[in-house]
mmCIF file of C-alpha atoms in Angstrom:
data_model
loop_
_atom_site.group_PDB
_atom_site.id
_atom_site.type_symbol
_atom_site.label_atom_id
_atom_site.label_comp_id
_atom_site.label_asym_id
_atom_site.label_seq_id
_atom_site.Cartn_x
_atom_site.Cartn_y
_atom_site.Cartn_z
ATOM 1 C CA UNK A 744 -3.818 -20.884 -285.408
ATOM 2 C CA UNK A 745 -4.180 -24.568 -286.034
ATOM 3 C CA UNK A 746 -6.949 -26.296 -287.747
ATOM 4 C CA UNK A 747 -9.057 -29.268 -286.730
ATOM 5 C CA UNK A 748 -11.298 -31.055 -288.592
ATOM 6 C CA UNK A 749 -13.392 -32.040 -285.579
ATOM 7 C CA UNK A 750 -16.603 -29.788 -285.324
ATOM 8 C CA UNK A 751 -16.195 -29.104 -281.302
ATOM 9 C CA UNK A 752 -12.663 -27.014 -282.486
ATOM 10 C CA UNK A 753 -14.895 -24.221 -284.160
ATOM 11 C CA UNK A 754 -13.208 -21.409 -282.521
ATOM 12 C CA UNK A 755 -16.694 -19.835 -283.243
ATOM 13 C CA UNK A 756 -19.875 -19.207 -281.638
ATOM 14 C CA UNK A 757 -21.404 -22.406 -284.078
ATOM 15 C CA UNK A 758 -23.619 -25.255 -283.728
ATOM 16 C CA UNK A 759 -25.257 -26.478 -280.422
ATOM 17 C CA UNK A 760 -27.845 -24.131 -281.950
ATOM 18 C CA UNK A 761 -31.342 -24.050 -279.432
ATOM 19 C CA UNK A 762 -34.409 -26.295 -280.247
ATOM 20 C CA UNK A 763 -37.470 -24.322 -280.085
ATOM 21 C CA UNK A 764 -40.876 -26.602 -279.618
ATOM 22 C CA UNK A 765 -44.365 -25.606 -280.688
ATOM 23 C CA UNK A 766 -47.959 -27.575 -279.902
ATOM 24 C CA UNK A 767 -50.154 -27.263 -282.866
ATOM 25 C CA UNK A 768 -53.367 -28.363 -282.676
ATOM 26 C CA UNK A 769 -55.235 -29.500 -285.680
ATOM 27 C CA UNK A 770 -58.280 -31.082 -286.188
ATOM 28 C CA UNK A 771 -58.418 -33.227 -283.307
ATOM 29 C CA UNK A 772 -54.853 -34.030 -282.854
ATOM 30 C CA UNK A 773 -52.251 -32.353 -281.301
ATOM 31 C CA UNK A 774 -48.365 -32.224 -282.702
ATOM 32 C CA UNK A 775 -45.233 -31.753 -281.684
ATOM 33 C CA UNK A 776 -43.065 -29.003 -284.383
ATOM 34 C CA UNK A 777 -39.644 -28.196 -283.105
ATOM 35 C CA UNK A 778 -37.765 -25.579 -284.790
ATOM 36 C CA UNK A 779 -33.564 -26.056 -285.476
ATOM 37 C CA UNK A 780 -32.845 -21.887 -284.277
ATOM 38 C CA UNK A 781 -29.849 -21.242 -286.869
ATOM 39 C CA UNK A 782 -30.181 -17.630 -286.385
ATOM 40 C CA UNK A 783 -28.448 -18.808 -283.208
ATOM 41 C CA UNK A 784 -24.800 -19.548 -284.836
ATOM 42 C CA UNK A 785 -22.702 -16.515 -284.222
ATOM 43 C CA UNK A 786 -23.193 -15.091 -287.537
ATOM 44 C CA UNK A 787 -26.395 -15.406 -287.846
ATOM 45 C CA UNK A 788 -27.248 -18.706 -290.136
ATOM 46 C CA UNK A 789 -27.348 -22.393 -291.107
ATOM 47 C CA UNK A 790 -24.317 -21.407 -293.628
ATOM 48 C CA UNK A 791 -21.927 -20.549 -290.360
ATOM 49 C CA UNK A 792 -21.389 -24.269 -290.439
ATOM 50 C CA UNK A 793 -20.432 -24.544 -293.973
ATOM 51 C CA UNK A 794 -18.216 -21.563 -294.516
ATOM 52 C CA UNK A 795 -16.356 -22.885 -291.215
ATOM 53 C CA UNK A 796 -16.217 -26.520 -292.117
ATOM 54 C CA UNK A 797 -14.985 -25.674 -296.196
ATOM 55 C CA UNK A 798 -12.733 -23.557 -295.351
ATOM 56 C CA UNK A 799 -11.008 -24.938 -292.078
ATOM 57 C CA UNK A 800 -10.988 -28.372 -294.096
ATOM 58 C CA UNK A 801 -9.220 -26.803 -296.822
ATOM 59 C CA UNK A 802 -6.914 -24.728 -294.943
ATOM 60 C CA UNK A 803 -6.023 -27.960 -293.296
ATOM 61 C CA UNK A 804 -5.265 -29.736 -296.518
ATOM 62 C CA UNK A 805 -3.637 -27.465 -298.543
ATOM 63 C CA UNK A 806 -2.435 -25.249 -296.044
ATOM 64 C CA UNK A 807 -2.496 -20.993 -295.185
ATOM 65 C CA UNK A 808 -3.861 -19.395 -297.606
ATOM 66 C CA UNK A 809 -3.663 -15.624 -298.378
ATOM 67 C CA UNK A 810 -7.686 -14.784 -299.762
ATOM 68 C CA UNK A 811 -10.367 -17.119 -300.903
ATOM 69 C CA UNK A 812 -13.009 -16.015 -303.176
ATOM 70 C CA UNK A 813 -16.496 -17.794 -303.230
ATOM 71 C CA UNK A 814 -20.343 -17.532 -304.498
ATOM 72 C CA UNK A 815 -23.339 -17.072 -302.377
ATOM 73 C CA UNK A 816 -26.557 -15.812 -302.799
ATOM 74 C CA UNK A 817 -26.690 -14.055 -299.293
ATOM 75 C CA UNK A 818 -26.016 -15.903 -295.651
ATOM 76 C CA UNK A 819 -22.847 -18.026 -296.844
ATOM 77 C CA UNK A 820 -21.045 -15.058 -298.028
ATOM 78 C CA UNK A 821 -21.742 -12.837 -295.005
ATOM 79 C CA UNK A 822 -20.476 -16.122 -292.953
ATOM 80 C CA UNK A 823 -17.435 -16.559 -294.706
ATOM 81 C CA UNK A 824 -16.669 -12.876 -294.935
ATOM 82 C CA UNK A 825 -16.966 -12.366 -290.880
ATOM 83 C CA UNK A 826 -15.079 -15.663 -290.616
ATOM 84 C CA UNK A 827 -12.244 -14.647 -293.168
ATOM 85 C CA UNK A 828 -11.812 -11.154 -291.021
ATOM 86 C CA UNK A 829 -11.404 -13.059 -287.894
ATOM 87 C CA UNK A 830 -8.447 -14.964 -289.040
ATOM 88 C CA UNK A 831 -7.145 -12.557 -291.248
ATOM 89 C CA UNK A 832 -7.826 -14.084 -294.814
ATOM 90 C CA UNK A 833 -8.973 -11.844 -297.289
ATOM 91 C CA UNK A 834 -12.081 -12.581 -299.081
ATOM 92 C CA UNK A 835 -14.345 -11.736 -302.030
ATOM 93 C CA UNK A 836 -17.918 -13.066 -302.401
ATOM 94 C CA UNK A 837 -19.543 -13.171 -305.671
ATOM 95 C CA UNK A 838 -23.523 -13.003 -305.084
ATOM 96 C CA UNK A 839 -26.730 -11.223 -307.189
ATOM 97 C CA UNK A 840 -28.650 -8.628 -306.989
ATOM 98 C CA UNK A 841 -31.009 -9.884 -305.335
ATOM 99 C CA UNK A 842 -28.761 -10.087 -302.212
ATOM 100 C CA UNK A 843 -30.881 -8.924 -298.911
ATOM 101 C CA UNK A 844 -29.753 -5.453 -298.062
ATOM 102 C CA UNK A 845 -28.516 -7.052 -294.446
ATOM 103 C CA UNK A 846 -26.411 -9.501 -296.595
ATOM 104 C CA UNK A 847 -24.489 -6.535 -298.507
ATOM 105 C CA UNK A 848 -24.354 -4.539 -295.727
ATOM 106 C CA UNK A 849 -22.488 -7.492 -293.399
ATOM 107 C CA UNK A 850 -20.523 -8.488 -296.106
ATOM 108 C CA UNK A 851 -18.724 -5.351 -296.732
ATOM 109 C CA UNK A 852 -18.904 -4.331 -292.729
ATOM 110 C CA UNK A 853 -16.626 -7.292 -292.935
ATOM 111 C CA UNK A 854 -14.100 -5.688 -295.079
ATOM 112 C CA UNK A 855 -14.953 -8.554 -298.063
ATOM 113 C CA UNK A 856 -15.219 -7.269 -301.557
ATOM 114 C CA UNK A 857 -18.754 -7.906 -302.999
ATOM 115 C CA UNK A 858 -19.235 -8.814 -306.600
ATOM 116 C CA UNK A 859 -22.586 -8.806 -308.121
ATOM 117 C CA UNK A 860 -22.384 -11.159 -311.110
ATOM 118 C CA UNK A 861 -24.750 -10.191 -314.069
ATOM 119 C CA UNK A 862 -25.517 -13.134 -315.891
ATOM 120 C CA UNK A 863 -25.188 -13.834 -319.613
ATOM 121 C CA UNK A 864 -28.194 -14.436 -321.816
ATOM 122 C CA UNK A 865 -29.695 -18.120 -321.079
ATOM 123 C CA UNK A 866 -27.451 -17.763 -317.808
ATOM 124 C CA UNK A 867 -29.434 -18.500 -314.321
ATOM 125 C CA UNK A 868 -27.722 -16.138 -311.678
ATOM 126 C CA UNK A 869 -26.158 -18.872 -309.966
ATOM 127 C CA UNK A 870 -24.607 -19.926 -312.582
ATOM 128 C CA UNK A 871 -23.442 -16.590 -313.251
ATOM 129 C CA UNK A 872 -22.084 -16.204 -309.688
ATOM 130 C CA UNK A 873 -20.414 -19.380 -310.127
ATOM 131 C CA UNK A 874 -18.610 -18.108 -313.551
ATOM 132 C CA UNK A 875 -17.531 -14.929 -312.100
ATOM 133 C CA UNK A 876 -15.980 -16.639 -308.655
ATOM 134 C CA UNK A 877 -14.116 -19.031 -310.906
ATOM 135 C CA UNK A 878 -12.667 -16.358 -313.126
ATOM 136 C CA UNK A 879 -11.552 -14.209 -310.223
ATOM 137 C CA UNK A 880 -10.117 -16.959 -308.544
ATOM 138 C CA UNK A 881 -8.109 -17.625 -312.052
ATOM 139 C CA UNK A 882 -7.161 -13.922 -312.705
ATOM 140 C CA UNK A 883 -6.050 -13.161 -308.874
ATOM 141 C CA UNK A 884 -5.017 -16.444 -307.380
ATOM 142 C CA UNK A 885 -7.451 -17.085 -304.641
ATOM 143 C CA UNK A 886 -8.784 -20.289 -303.876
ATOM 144 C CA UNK A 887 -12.242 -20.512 -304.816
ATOM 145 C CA UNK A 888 -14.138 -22.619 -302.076
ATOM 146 C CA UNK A 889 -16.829 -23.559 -304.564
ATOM 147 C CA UNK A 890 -19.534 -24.119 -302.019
ATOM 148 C CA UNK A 891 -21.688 -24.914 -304.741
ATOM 149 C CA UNK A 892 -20.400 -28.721 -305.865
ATOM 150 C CA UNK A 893 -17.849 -28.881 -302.964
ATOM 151 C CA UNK A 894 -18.526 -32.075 -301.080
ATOM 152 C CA UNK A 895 -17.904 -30.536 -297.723
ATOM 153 C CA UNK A 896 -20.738 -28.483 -298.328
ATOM 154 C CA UNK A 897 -22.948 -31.629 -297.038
ATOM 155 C CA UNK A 898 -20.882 -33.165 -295.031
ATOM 156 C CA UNK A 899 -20.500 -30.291 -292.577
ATOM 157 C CA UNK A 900 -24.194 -31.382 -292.096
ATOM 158 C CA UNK A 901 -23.823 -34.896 -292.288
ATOM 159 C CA UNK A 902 -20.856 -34.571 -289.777
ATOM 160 C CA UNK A 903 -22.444 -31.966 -287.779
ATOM 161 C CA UNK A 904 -26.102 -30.318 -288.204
ATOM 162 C CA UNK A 905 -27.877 -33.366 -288.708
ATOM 163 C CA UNK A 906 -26.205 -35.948 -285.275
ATOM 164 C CA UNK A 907 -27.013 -32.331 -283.287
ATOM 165 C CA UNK A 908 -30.629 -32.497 -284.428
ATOM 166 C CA UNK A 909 -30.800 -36.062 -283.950
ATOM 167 C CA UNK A 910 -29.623 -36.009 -280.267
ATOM 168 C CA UNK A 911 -32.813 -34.911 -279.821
ATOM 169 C CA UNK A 912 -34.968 -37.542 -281.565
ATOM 170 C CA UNK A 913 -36.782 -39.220 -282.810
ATOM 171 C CA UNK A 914 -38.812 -37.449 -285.272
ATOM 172 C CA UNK A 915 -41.463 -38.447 -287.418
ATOM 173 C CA UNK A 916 -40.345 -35.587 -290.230
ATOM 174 C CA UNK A 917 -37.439 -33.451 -290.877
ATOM 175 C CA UNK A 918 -38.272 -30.470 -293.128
ATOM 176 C CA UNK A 919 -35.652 -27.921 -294.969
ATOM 177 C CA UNK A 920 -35.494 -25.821 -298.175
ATOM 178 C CA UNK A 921 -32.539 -26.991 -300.541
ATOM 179 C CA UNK A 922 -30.501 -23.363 -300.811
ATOM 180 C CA UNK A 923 -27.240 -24.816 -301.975
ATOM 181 C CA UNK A 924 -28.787 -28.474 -301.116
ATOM 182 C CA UNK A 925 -25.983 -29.255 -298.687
ATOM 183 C CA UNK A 926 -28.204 -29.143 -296.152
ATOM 184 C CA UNK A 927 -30.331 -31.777 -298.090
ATOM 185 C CA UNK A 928 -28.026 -34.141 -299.119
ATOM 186 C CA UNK A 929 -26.232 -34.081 -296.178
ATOM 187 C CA UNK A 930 -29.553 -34.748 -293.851
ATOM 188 C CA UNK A 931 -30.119 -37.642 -296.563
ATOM 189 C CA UNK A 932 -26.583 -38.897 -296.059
ATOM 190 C CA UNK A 933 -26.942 -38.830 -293.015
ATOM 191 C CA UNK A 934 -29.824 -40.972 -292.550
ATOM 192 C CA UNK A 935 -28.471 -43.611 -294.947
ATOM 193 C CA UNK A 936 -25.679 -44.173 -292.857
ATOM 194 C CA UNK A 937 -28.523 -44.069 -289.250
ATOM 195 C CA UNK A 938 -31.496 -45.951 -290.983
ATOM 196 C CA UNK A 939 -34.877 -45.250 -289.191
ATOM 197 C CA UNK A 940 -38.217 -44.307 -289.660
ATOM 198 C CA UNK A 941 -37.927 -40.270 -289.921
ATOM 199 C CA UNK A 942 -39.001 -38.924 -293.414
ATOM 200 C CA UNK A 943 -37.058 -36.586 -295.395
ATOM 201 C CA UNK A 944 -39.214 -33.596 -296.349
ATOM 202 C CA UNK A 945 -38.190 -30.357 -298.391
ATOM 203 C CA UNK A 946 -40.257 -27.790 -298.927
ATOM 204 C CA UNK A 947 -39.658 -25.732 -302.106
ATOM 205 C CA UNK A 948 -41.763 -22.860 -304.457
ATOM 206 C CA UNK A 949 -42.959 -24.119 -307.401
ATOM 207 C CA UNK A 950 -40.367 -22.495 -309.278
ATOM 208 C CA UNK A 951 -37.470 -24.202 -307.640
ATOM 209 C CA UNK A 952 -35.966 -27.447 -309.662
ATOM 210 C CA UNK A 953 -32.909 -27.943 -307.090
ATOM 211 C CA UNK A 954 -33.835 -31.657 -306.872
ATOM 212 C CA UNK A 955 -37.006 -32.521 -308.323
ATOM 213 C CA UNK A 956 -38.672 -31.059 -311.325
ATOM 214 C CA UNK A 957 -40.393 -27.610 -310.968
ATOM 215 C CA UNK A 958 -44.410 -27.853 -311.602
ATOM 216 C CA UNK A 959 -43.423 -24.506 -313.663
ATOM 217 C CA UNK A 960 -40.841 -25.867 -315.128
ATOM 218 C CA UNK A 961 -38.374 -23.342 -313.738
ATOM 219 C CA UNK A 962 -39.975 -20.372 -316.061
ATOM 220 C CA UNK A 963 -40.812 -18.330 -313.101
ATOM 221 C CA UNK A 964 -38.269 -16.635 -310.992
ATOM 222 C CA UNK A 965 -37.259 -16.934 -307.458
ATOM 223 C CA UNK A 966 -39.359 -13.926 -304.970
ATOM 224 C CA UNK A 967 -37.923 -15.162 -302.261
ATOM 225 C CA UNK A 968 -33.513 -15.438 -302.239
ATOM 226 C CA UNK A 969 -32.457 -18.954 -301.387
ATOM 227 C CA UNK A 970 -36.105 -20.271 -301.082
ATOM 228 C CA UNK A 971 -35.503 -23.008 -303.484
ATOM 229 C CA UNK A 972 -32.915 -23.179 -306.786
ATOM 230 C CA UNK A 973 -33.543 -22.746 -310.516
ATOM 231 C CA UNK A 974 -30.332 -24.422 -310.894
ATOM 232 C CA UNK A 975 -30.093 -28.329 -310.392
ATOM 233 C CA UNK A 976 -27.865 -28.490 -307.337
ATOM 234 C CA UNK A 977 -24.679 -30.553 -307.725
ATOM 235 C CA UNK A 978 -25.989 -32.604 -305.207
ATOM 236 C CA UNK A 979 -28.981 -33.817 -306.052
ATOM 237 C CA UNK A 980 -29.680 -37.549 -306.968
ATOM 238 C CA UNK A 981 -30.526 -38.841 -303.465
ATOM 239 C CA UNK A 982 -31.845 -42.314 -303.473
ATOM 240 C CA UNK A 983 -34.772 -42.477 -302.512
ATOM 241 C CA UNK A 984 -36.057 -39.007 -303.925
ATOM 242 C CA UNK A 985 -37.229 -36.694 -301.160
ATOM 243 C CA UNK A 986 -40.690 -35.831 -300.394
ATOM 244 C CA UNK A 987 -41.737 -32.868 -301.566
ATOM 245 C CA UNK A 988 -43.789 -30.142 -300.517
ATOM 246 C CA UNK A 989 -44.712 -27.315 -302.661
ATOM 247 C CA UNK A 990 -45.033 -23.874 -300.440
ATOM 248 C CA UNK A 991 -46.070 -20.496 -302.092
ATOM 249 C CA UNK A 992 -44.283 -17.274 -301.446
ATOM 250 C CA UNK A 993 -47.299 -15.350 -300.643
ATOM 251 C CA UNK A 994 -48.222 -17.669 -297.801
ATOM 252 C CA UNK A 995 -44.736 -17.871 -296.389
ATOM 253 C CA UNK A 996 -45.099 -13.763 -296.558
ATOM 254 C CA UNK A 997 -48.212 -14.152 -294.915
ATOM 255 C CA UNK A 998 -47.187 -16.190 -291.783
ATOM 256 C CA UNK A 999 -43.874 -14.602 -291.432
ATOM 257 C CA UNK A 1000 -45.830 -11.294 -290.544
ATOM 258 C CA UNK A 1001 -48.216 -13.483 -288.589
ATOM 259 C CA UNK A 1002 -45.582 -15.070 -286.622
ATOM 260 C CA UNK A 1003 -43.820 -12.007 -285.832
ATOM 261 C CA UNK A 1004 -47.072 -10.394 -284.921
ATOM 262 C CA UNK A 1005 -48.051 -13.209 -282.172
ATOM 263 C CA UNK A 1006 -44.652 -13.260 -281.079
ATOM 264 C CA UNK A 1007 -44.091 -16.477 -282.016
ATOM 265 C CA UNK A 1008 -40.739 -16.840 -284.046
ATOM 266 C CA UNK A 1009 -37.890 -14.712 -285.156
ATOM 267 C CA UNK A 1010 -37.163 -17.324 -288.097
ATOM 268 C CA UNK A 1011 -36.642 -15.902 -291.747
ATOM 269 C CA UNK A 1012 -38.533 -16.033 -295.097
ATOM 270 C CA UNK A 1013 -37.743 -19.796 -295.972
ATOM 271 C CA UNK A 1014 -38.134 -21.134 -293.031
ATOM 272 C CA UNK A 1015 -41.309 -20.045 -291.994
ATOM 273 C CA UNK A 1016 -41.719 -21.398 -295.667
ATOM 274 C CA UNK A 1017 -40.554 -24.682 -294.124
ATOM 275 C CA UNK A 1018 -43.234 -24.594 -290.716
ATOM 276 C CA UNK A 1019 -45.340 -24.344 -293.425
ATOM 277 C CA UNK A 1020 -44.457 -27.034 -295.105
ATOM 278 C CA UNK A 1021 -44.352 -28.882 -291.464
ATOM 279 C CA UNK A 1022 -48.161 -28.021 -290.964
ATOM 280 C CA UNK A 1023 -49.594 -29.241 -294.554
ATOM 281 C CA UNK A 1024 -47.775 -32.134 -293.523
ATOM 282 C CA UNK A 1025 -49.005 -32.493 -290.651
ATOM 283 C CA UNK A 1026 -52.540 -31.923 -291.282
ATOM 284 C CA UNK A 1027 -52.667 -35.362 -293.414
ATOM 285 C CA UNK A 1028 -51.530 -37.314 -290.716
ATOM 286 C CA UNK A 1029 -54.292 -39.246 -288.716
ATOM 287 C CA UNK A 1030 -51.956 -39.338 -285.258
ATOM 288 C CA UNK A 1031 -50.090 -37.482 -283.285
ATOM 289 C CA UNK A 1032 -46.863 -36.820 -284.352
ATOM 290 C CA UNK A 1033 -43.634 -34.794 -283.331
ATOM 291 C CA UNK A 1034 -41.574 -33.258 -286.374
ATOM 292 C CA UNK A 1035 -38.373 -30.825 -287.094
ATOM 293 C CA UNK A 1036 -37.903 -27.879 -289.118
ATOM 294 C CA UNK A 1037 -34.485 -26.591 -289.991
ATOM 295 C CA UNK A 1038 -34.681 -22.926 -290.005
ATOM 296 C CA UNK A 1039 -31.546 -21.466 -291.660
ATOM 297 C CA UNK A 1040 -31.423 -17.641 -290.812
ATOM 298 C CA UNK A 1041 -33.801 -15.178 -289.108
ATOM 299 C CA UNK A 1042 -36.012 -12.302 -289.694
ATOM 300 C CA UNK A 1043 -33.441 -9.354 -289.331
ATOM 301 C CA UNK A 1044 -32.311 -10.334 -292.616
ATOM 302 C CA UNK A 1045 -35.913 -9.419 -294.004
ATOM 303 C CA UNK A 1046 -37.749 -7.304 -291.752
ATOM 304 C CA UNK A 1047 -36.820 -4.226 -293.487
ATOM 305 C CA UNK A 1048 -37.342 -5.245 -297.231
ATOM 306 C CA UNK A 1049 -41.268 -7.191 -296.174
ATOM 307 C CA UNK A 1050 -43.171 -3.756 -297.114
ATOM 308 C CA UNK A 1051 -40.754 -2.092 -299.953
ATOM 309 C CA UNK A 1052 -39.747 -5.979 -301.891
ATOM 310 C CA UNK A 1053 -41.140 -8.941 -301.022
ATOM 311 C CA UNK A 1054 -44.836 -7.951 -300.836
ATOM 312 C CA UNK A 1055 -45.003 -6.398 -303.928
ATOM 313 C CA UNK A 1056 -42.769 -8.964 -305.950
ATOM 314 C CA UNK A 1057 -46.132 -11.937 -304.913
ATOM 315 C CA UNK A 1058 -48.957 -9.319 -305.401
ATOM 316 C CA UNK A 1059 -50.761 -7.505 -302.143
ATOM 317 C CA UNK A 1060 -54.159 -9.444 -303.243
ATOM 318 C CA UNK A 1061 -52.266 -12.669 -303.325
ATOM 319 C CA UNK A 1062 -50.320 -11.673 -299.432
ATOM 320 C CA UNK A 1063 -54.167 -10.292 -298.174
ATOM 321 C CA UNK A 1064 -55.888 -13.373 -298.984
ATOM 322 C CA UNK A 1065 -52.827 -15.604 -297.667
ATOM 323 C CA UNK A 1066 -53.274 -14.277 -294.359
ATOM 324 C CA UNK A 1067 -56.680 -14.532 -294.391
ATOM 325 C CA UNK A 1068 -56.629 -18.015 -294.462
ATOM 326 C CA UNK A 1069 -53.549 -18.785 -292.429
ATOM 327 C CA UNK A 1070 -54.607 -16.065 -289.635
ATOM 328 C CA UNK A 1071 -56.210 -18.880 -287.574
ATOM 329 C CA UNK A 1072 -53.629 -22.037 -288.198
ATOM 330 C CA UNK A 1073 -50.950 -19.644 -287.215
ATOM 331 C CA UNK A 1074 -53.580 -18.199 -283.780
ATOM 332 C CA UNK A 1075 -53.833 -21.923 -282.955
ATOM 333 C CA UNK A 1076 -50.124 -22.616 -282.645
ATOM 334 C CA UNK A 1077 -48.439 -22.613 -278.859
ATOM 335 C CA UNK A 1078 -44.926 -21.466 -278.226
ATOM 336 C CA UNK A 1079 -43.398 -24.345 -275.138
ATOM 337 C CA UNK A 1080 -40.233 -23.237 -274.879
ATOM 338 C CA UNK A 1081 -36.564 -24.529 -275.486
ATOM 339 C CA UNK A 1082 -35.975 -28.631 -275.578
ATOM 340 C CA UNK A 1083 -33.252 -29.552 -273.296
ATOM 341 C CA UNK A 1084 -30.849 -31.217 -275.185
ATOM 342 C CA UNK A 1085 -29.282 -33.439 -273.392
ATOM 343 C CA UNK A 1086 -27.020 -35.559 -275.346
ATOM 344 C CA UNK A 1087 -24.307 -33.710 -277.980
ATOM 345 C CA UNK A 1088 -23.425 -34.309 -281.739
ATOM 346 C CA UNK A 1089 -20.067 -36.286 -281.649
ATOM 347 C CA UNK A 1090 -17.083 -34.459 -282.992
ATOM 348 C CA UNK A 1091 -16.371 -35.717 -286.370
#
């Protein structure tokens, strides 16, 4: 088939993703929170744009290629997997253990070999994920995508997530976790090229040190996968540096189950992280104001691992008294309904 670089020749079910709004009332002000629905994209996350972008930019500049081998640590590898059985490209993805269940699973449903990379002493895992894809790409000849420092990694966002979201400005905020931090630098690209008065926000554990320093100093690990980095991402050193808004895991535990109780979202683990980032923020502010989250996967991914992983790996104490004290913020918020998006990204 041929290749395009332009977005709007995705011969997948990608981007155009729905814009969900929410009225939260605080204090005595009443916001505007819109959530970017990635669980939308056909296979299910922010990362369908990226494994489709990297590798239909590559294909198109180096031409066919036979099998492709690449690290993830969940959502890009099960995107590039489904993507690489489509078009008939073999494909191995190198991830961790800590892979969701639902990753693995859709991975290998995909017919994509699975690595898990163990890493070496002193070695963080992406690191070690990074190692192993580069020394199966040596030993068996694919080409290794290297999502990780590959500069289409942001621009597929640049070029594509970020002019969709902004069709729909403007926003006073725009909130994200890193992950990779594509999706960072290429909302931060982005807006140095379309100066305005949106602020940058990500909203990271204290144990993540993708872009700024970790409070912890990166001794803690991860509880949540791709809720933050212990790894510096390769592409960090935006000017200015991003605001930053330090989320624990047991209150991101605690509204995801609160969200899903009311019915309010289907988002997954980090971004509810990143609504709650979104509120803190807004709860400082002393007028209205209308902001965006982008929420990279949803809660299928999770649902099934909340009791039996994630509860226990923060501490039920910790998760009780979380939703204790979130219960009402998340009782006070109001689901509107779909934005009608009326303009479209421009094919890049």
């Amino acid at each position: 088939m041929p290749f395009s670089t332009a977005v709007a020749s995705c011969p997948f079910k990608i981007g155009h993703t729905p814009l969900t709004a929410y009225q939260v009332r605080i204090g005595d002000l009443t916001h505007e929170l819109l959530v970017k629905e990635e669980r939308c994209n056909e296979f299910g996350s922010v990362k369908d744009r990226v494994a489709w972008y990297i590798l239909s930019k590559t294909i198109e500049k180096i031409g066919p290629v036979k099998s492709v081998v690449d690290a993830s640590s969940g959502n890009y590898g099960n995107a590039l997997a489904c993507i690489c059985q489509r078009l008939g490209i073999g494909a191995t993805i190198v991830s961790s253990a800590s892979i969701s269940a639902h990753n693995a699973a859709q991975i290998k449903g995909a017919g994509a070999r699975l690595v898990i990379a163990e890493p070496k002493p002193g070695e963080t895992s992406n690191a070690a994920r990074m190692r192993v894809a580069g020394e199966i790409a040596e030993k068996d000849g694919s080409v290794f995508l290297d999502q990780y420092s590959n500069p289409l990694n942001p621009a597929a966002h640049q070029n594509w997530t970020a002019p969709e979201l902004f069709a729909a400005g403007p926003f006073d905020a725009v909130f994200m976790t890193s992950s990779s931090g594509g999706t960072s630098r290429g909302f931060a690209d982005y807006k140095k090229a379309h100066p305005g008065h949106t602020q940058l926000c990500l909203v990271e554990p204290e144990s993540s040190c993708a872009f700024l320093d970790s409070p912890s100093g990166c001794t803690d690990k991860l509880k949540i996968p791709a809720f933050g980095s212990q790894r510096r991402s390769s592409f960090a050193g935006m000017k200015p540096d991003p605001g930053m808004i330090r989320m624990d895991e047991a209150a991101t535990l605690a509204a995801f189950t609160l969200l899903h109780e009311h019915q309010l979202s289907k988002v997954g683990l980090s971004s509810v992280g990143v609504i709650l980032g979104a509120l803190d923020w807004l709860s400082r502010q002393d007028t209205p104001s209308r902001v965006a989250c982008i929420c990279a996967d949803g809660d299928e991914r999770y649902l099934d691992e909340i009791q039996s992983r994630y509860i226990p790996a923060v501490g039920q104490q910790a998760y009780e008294a979380a939703r204790a004290r979130l219960a009402p913020v998340i009782a006070g918020m109001r689901l509107v309904g779909p934005v009608q998006q009326t303009a479209k990204a421009a094919a890049q």
